[in-house]
């Protein structure tokens, strides 16, 4: 499998175009009203059409109910569903069966013991997105711009479909890839000039840095 680069939290045609033009493999649209990156179903629909055929489209949901999932799938028609809440492995499998398309699951990491939660998701998840645990209880489940200690991943089964996230930016992504050798990387706040405000120059720099780092591993 080729190494993948995902730009998440895109919420305008202009910044989506920047990600697509820079060569993003995956683009993410957030459906979570508390997030500054939240998109309406109508905007998500239009952004999805813009990205169709150029990158895999991902819709991010947090502990969604069946109706919320159905609405997002109908409007945005994503290639993958990203689950960023407390969904159990059983719920992930249920959602995957319900929507009949791949699912990716985010797992929050702060200490070594958190990695025990990863393997149970491997069977039902196209990617397991390792993100830093939110810094405080009322923080967003993702997109907080904090990273975890990448050395915690030493010894993790290299066969697991890991997508590294959490605090990545154009300046540290190459080092993160060198240390952890993930299958894919994901960024949101690390390519922003402010909460929810994607910066086209930072998107391009991130993708270039990640692509170079991945190439150096082969």
PDB file of C-alpha atoms in Angstrom:
ATOM      1  CA  UNK A   1       0.000   0.000   0.000  1.00  0.00           C
ATOM      2  CA  UNK A   2       1.240   3.459  -0.830  1.00  0.00           C
ATOM      3  CA  UNK A   3       1.798   5.790   2.084  1.00  0.00           C
ATOM      4  CA  UNK A   4      -1.097   8.223   2.394  1.00  0.00           C
ATOM      5  CA  UNK A   5      -1.364  11.862   3.423  1.00  0.00           C
ATOM      6  CA  UNK A   6      -4.660  13.150   4.800  1.00  0.00           C
ATOM      7  CA  UNK A   7      -5.628  16.778   5.289  1.00  0.00           C
ATOM      8  CA  UNK A   8      -8.556  16.942   7.706  1.00  0.00           C
ATOM      9  CA  UNK A   9     -10.974  19.680   8.705  1.00  0.00           C
ATOM     10  CA  UNK A  10     -11.244  21.332   5.300  1.00  0.00           C
ATOM     11  CA  UNK A  11     -14.208  23.672   5.227  1.00  0.00           C
ATOM     12  CA  UNK A  12     -13.919  25.968   2.192  1.00  0.00           C
ATOM     13  CA  UNK A  13     -13.619  25.437  -1.572  1.00  0.00           C
ATOM     14  CA  UNK A  14     -10.383  27.463  -1.608  1.00  0.00           C
ATOM     15  CA  UNK A  15      -8.533  25.448   1.020  1.00  0.00           C
ATOM     16  CA  UNK A  16      -9.850  22.180  -0.365  1.00  0.00           C
ATOM     17  CA  UNK A  17      -8.478  23.198  -3.770  1.00  0.00           C
ATOM     18  CA  UNK A  18      -5.119  23.908  -2.139  1.00  0.00           C
ATOM     19  CA  UNK A  19      -5.035  20.424  -0.603  1.00  0.00           C
ATOM     20  CA  UNK A  20      -6.060  18.742  -3.843  1.00  0.00           C
ATOM     21  CA  UNK A  21      -3.584  20.734  -5.927  1.00  0.00           C
ATOM     22  CA  UNK A  22      -0.788  19.889  -3.477  1.00  0.00           C
ATOM     23  CA  UNK A  23      -1.524  16.185  -3.895  1.00  0.00           C
ATOM     24  CA  UNK A  24      -3.404  15.146  -0.756  1.00  0.00           C
ATOM     25  CA  UNK A  25      -4.450  11.502  -0.914  1.00  0.00           C
ATOM     26  CA  UNK A  26      -7.366  11.981   1.491  1.00  0.00           C
ATOM     27  CA  UNK A  27      -9.421  15.006   2.501  1.00  0.00           C
ATOM     28  CA  UNK A  28     -11.524  15.153   5.638  1.00  0.00           C
ATOM     29  CA  UNK A  29     -14.777  16.952   6.380  1.00  0.00           C
ATOM     30  CA  UNK A  30     -15.786  17.354  10.024  1.00  0.00           C
ATOM     31  CA  UNK A  31     -19.376  16.844  11.133  1.00  0.00           C
ATOM     32  CA  UNK A  32     -19.135  17.932  14.779  1.00  0.00           C
ATOM     33  CA  UNK A  33     -20.865  21.206  15.724  1.00  0.00           C
ATOM     34  CA  UNK A  34     -18.434  22.026  18.563  1.00  0.00           C
ATOM     35  CA  UNK A  35     -15.518  22.074  16.124  1.00  0.00           C
ATOM     36  CA  UNK A  36     -14.423  25.262  14.309  1.00  0.00           C
ATOM     37  CA  UNK A  37     -14.028  22.986  11.270  1.00  0.00           C
ATOM     38  CA  UNK A  38     -17.644  21.760  11.263  1.00  0.00           C
ATOM     39  CA  UNK A  39     -19.364  21.770   7.883  1.00  0.00           C
ATOM     40  CA  UNK A  40     -23.097  21.738   7.185  1.00  0.00           C
ATOM     41  CA  UNK A  41     -24.506  18.908   5.131  1.00  0.00           C
ATOM     42  CA  UNK A  42     -24.952  21.302   2.218  1.00  0.00           C
ATOM     43  CA  UNK A  43     -21.362  22.566   2.337  1.00  0.00           C
ATOM     44  CA  UNK A  44     -20.088  19.033   2.855  1.00  0.00           C
ATOM     45  CA  UNK A  45     -22.005  17.956  -0.240  1.00  0.00           C
ATOM     46  CA  UNK A  46     -20.454  20.701  -2.354  1.00  0.00           C
ATOM     47  CA  UNK A  47     -16.928  20.053  -1.066  1.00  0.00           C
ATOM     48  CA  UNK A  48     -17.326  16.338  -1.685  1.00  0.00           C
ATOM     49  CA  UNK A  49     -18.289  16.947  -5.305  1.00  0.00           C
ATOM     50  CA  UNK A  50     -15.242  19.189  -5.679  1.00  0.00           C
ATOM     51  CA  UNK A  51     -12.942  16.439  -4.382  1.00  0.00           C
ATOM     52  CA  UNK A  52     -14.566  13.522  -6.210  1.00  0.00           C
ATOM     53  CA  UNK A  53     -12.071  11.574  -8.265  1.00  0.00           C
ATOM     54  CA  UNK A  54      -9.099  13.574  -6.979  1.00  0.00           C
ATOM     55  CA  UNK A  55      -8.766  12.303  -3.405  1.00  0.00           C
ATOM     56  CA  UNK A  56     -10.484   9.906  -1.024  1.00  0.00           C
ATOM     57  CA  UNK A  57     -13.226  11.763   0.826  1.00  0.00           C
ATOM     58  CA  UNK A  58     -13.562  11.182   4.561  1.00  0.00           C
ATOM     59  CA  UNK A  59     -16.366  12.368   6.827  1.00  0.00           C
ATOM     60  CA  UNK A  60     -15.471  12.646  10.525  1.00  0.00           C
ATOM     61  CA  UNK A  61     -18.218  11.785  13.019  1.00  0.00           C
ATOM     62  CA  UNK A  62     -18.142  11.621  16.826  1.00  0.00           C
ATOM     63  CA  UNK A  63     -20.217   8.894  18.515  1.00  0.00           C
ATOM     64  CA  UNK A  64     -22.845   9.200  15.770  1.00  0.00           C
ATOM     65  CA  UNK A  65     -26.322   7.708  15.883  1.00  0.00           C
ATOM     66  CA  UNK A  66     -27.658   5.781  12.919  1.00  0.00           C
ATOM     67  CA  UNK A  67     -29.670   8.740  11.590  1.00  0.00           C
ATOM     68  CA  UNK A  68     -26.681  11.074  11.752  1.00  0.00           C
ATOM     69  CA  UNK A  69     -24.600   8.540   9.846  1.00  0.00           C
ATOM     70  CA  UNK A  70     -27.285   8.101   7.200  1.00  0.00           C
ATOM     71  CA  UNK A  71     -27.607  11.867   6.681  1.00  0.00           C
ATOM     72  CA  UNK A  72     -23.835  12.321   6.341  1.00  0.00           C
ATOM     73  CA  UNK A  73     -23.499   9.434   3.907  1.00  0.00           C
ATOM     74  CA  UNK A  74     -26.376  10.655   1.751  1.00  0.00           C
ATOM     75  CA  UNK A  75     -25.180  14.265   1.596  1.00  0.00           C
ATOM     76  CA  UNK A  76     -21.407  13.820   1.443  1.00  0.00           C
ATOM     77  CA  UNK A  77     -21.095  10.344  -0.093  1.00  0.00           C
ATOM     78  CA  UNK A  78     -17.723   9.749   1.584  1.00  0.00           C
ATOM     79  CA  UNK A  79     -15.268   7.079   0.547  1.00  0.00           C
ATOM     80  CA  UNK A  80     -14.545   6.430   4.223  1.00  0.00           C
ATOM     81  CA  UNK A  81     -16.171   7.143   7.587  1.00  0.00           C
ATOM     82  CA  UNK A  82     -13.861   8.392  10.358  1.00  0.00           C
ATOM     83  CA  UNK A  83     -15.074   7.679  13.881  1.00  0.00           C
ATOM     84  CA  UNK A  84     -13.507   9.993  16.428  1.00  0.00           C
ATOM     85  CA  UNK A  85     -15.477   9.284  19.600  1.00  0.00           C
ATOM     86  CA  UNK A  86     -15.741   6.374  22.023  1.00  0.00           C
ATOM     87  CA  UNK A  87     -17.104   3.891  19.515  1.00  0.00           C
ATOM     88  CA  UNK A  88     -16.423   0.262  20.502  1.00  0.00           C
ATOM     89  CA  UNK A  89     -14.923  -2.260  18.057  1.00  0.00           C
ATOM     90  CA  UNK A  90     -18.404  -3.773  17.824  1.00  0.00           C
ATOM     91  CA  UNK A  91     -19.964  -0.412  16.943  1.00  0.00           C
ATOM     92  CA  UNK A  92     -17.265   0.214  14.332  1.00  0.00           C
ATOM     93  CA  UNK A  93     -18.071  -3.134  12.710  1.00  0.00           C
ATOM     94  CA  UNK A  94     -21.784  -2.356  12.861  1.00  0.00           C
ATOM     95  CA  UNK A  95     -21.319   1.018  11.166  1.00  0.00           C
ATOM     96  CA  UNK A  96     -19.054  -0.482   8.519  1.00  0.00           C
ATOM     97  CA  UNK A  97     -21.725  -3.056   7.695  1.00  0.00           C
ATOM     98  CA  UNK A  98     -24.472  -0.442   7.731  1.00  0.00           C
ATOM     99  CA  UNK A  99     -22.814   1.980   5.293  1.00  0.00           C
ATOM    100  CA  UNK A 100     -21.014  -0.687   3.241  1.00  0.00           C
ATOM    101  CA  UNK A 101     -17.859   1.351   2.965  1.00  0.00           C
ATOM    102  CA  UNK A 102     -14.535   1.454   4.844  1.00  0.00           C
ATOM    103  CA  UNK A 103     -14.281   2.893   8.326  1.00  0.00           C
ATOM    104  CA  UNK A 104     -11.303   4.397  10.132  1.00  0.00           C
ATOM    105  CA  UNK A 105     -11.154   4.654  13.928  1.00  0.00           C
ATOM    106  CA  UNK A 106      -9.299   7.216  16.008  1.00  0.00           C
ATOM    107  CA  UNK A 107      -7.668   6.062  19.247  1.00  0.00           C
ATOM    108  CA  UNK A 108      -6.360   8.583  21.777  1.00  0.00           C
ATOM    109  CA  UNK A 109      -2.822   7.994  23.024  1.00  0.00           C
ATOM    110  CA  UNK A 110      -1.144   9.484  26.093  1.00  0.00           C
ATOM    111  CA  UNK A 111       0.745   6.560  27.625  1.00  0.00           C
ATOM    112  CA  UNK A 112       1.903   3.075  26.676  1.00  0.00           C
ATOM    113  CA  UNK A 113      -1.164   1.353  28.119  1.00  0.00           C
ATOM    114  CA  UNK A 114      -3.408   3.254  25.691  1.00  0.00           C
ATOM    115  CA  UNK A 115      -1.971   1.166  22.867  1.00  0.00           C
ATOM    116  CA  UNK A 116      -3.812  -1.886  24.206  1.00  0.00           C
ATOM    117  CA  UNK A 117      -6.960  -0.423  22.646  1.00  0.00           C
ATOM    118  CA  UNK A 118      -5.492  -0.462  19.134  1.00  0.00           C
ATOM    119  CA  UNK A 119      -5.461  -4.150  18.139  1.00  0.00           C
ATOM    120  CA  UNK A 120      -9.198  -4.806  18.797  1.00  0.00           C
ATOM    121  CA  UNK A 121     -10.029  -2.253  16.098  1.00  0.00           C
ATOM    122  CA  UNK A 122      -7.696  -3.731  13.479  1.00  0.00           C
ATOM    123  CA  UNK A 123     -10.172  -6.206  11.990  1.00  0.00           C
ATOM    124  CA  UNK A 124     -12.919  -3.692  11.284  1.00  0.00           C
ATOM    125  CA  UNK A 125     -10.900  -0.569  10.445  1.00  0.00           C
ATOM    126  CA  UNK A 126      -9.256   0.422   7.185  1.00  0.00           C
ATOM    127  CA  UNK A 127      -6.972   2.708   9.196  1.00  0.00           C
ATOM    128  CA  UNK A 128      -6.404   3.163  12.920  1.00  0.00           C
ATOM    129  CA  UNK A 129      -5.714   6.835  13.508  1.00  0.00           C
ATOM    130  CA  UNK A 130      -3.479   7.394  16.534  1.00  0.00           C
ATOM    131  CA  UNK A 131      -4.178  10.845  17.945  1.00  0.00           C
ATOM    132  CA  UNK A 132      -3.058  12.553  21.130  1.00  0.00           C
ATOM    133  CA  UNK A 133      -5.595  12.323  23.921  1.00  0.00           C
ATOM    134  CA  UNK A 134      -7.373  15.662  24.416  1.00  0.00           C
ATOM    135  CA  UNK A 135      -5.406  17.863  26.859  1.00  0.00           C
ATOM    136  CA  UNK A 136      -8.435  18.463  29.078  1.00  0.00           C
ATOM    137  CA  UNK A 137     -11.893  17.071  29.565  1.00  0.00           C
ATOM    138  CA  UNK A 138     -13.737  19.777  27.639  1.00  0.00           C
ATOM    139  CA  UNK A 139     -11.332  19.810  24.691  1.00  0.00           C
ATOM    140  CA  UNK A 140     -12.339  18.667  21.226  1.00  0.00           C
ATOM    141  CA  UNK A 141     -11.793  14.944  20.596  1.00  0.00           C
ATOM    142  CA  UNK A 142      -9.240  15.870  17.920  1.00  0.00           C
ATOM    143  CA  UNK A 143      -7.661  18.852  16.189  1.00  0.00           C
ATOM    144  CA  UNK A 144      -6.115  20.190  19.391  1.00  0.00           C
ATOM    145  CA  UNK A 145      -2.625  20.580  17.968  1.00  0.00           C
ATOM    146  CA  UNK A 146      -0.939  18.439  20.609  1.00  0.00           C
ATOM    147  CA  UNK A 147       1.220  15.399  19.967  1.00  0.00           C
ATOM    148  CA  UNK A 148       1.986  12.346  22.056  1.00  0.00           C
ATOM    149  CA  UNK A 149       5.384  10.747  22.682  1.00  0.00           C
ATOM    150  CA  UNK A 150       6.049   8.961  19.403  1.00  0.00           C
ATOM    151  CA  UNK A 151       8.526   6.633  21.133  1.00  0.00           C
ATOM    152  CA  UNK A 152       5.508   4.967  22.746  1.00  0.00           C
ATOM    153  CA  UNK A 153       4.939   3.252  19.406  1.00  0.00           C
ATOM    154  CA  UNK A 154       8.212   1.305  19.639  1.00  0.00           C
ATOM    155  CA  UNK A 155       7.340  -2.365  19.338  1.00  0.00           C
ATOM    156  CA  UNK A 156       3.870  -1.827  17.933  1.00  0.00           C
ATOM    157  CA  UNK A 157       2.951  -4.450  15.347  1.00  0.00           C
ATOM    158  CA  UNK A 158       4.140  -2.976  12.006  1.00  0.00           C
ATOM    159  CA  UNK A 159       1.326  -4.810  10.223  1.00  0.00           C
ATOM    160  CA  UNK A 160      -1.304  -2.640  11.901  1.00  0.00           C
ATOM    161  CA  UNK A 161      -2.810  -0.031   9.525  1.00  0.00           C
ATOM    162  CA  UNK A 162      -1.573   2.955  11.536  1.00  0.00           C
ATOM    163  CA  UNK A 163      -2.298   6.537  10.521  1.00  0.00           C
ATOM    164  CA  UNK A 164      -0.321   8.943  12.695  1.00  0.00           C
ATOM    165  CA  UNK A 165      -2.030  12.127  13.864  1.00  0.00           C
ATOM    166  CA  UNK A 166      -1.883  14.603  16.712  1.00  0.00           C
ATOM    167  CA  UNK A 167       0.235  17.742  16.648  1.00  0.00           C
ATOM    168  CA  UNK A 168       1.823  17.105  13.275  1.00  0.00           C
ATOM    169  CA  UNK A 169       2.904  20.127  11.220  1.00  0.00           C
ATOM    170  CA  UNK A 170       5.225  20.908   8.293  1.00  0.00           C
ATOM    171  CA  UNK A 171       8.225  21.158  10.636  1.00  0.00           C
ATOM    172  CA  UNK A 172       7.899  17.873  12.539  1.00  0.00           C
ATOM    173  CA  UNK A 173       6.158  15.459  10.182  1.00  0.00           C
ATOM    174  CA  UNK A 174       9.394  14.160   8.647  1.00  0.00           C
ATOM    175  CA  UNK A 175      10.809  13.285  12.078  1.00  0.00           C
ATOM    176  CA  UNK A 176       7.505  11.687  13.096  1.00  0.00           C
ATOM    177  CA  UNK A 177       7.528   9.486   9.992  1.00  0.00           C
ATOM    178  CA  UNK A 178      11.177   8.532  10.530  1.00  0.00           C
ATOM    179  CA  UNK A 179      10.534   7.478  14.126  1.00  0.00           C
ATOM    180  CA  UNK A 180       7.197   5.705  13.782  1.00  0.00           C
ATOM    181  CA  UNK A 181       7.093   4.466  10.162  1.00  0.00           C
ATOM    182  CA  UNK A 182       3.299   4.822   9.876  1.00  0.00           C
ATOM    183  CA  UNK A 183       1.276   3.751   6.868  1.00  0.00           C
ATOM    184  CA  UNK A 184      -0.262   7.229   6.680  1.00  0.00           C
ATOM    185  CA  UNK A 185      -0.284  10.658   8.336  1.00  0.00           C
ATOM    186  CA  UNK A 186      -3.118  13.038   9.159  1.00  0.00           C
ATOM    187  CA  UNK A 187      -3.052  16.761   9.910  1.00  0.00           C
ATOM    188  CA  UNK A 188      -5.627  19.397  10.777  1.00  0.00           C
ATOM    189  CA  UNK A 189      -4.621  22.234  13.106  1.00  0.00           C
ATOM    190  CA  UNK A 190      -0.963  21.905  12.080  1.00  0.00           C
ATOM    191  CA  UNK A 191      -1.736  23.476   8.698  1.00  0.00           C
ATOM    192  CA  UNK A 192      -3.848  26.337  10.064  1.00  0.00           C
ATOM    193  CA  UNK A 193      -3.196  30.012  10.720  1.00  0.00           C
ATOM    194  CA  UNK A 194      -5.975  30.028  13.346  1.00  0.00           C
ATOM    195  CA  UNK A 195      -8.670  27.644  14.616  1.00  0.00           C
ATOM    196  CA  UNK A 196     -10.373  26.223  11.542  1.00  0.00           C
ATOM    197  CA  UNK A 197      -8.493  28.522   9.137  1.00  0.00           C
ATOM    198  CA  UNK A 198      -6.464  26.354   6.782  1.00  0.00           C
ATOM    199  CA  UNK A 199      -3.316  27.924   5.310  1.00  0.00           C
ATOM    200  CA  UNK A 200      -2.646  26.845   1.692  1.00  0.00           C
ATOM    201  CA  UNK A 201       1.109  27.395   2.043  1.00  0.00           C
ATOM    202  CA  UNK A 202       1.267  25.216   5.166  1.00  0.00           C
ATOM    203  CA  UNK A 203      -0.811  22.514   3.470  1.00  0.00           C
ATOM    204  CA  UNK A 204       1.632  22.417   0.556  1.00  0.00           C
ATOM    205  CA  UNK A 205       4.661  22.402   2.856  1.00  0.00           C
ATOM    206  CA  UNK A 206       3.220  19.582   4.962  1.00  0.00           C
ATOM    207  CA  UNK A 207       2.477  17.377   1.969  1.00  0.00           C
ATOM    208  CA  UNK A 208       5.926  17.986   0.474  1.00  0.00           C
ATOM    209  CA  UNK A 209       7.676  17.186   3.762  1.00  0.00           C
ATOM    210  CA  UNK A 210       5.635  14.037   4.362  1.00  0.00           C
ATOM    211  CA  UNK A 211       6.044  12.812   0.780  1.00  0.00           C
ATOM    212  CA  UNK A 212       9.833  13.262   0.976  1.00  0.00           C
ATOM    213  CA  UNK A 213      10.016  11.462   4.322  1.00  0.00           C
ATOM    214  CA  UNK A 214       7.928   8.534   3.093  1.00  0.00           C
ATOM    215  CA  UNK A 215      10.087   8.232  -0.043  1.00  0.00           C
ATOM    216  CA  UNK A 216      13.230   8.052   2.092  1.00  0.00           C
ATOM    217  CA  UNK A 217      11.930   4.862   3.743  1.00  0.00           C
ATOM    218  CA  UNK A 218      11.738   2.878   0.512  1.00  0.00           C
TER     219      UNK A 218
END
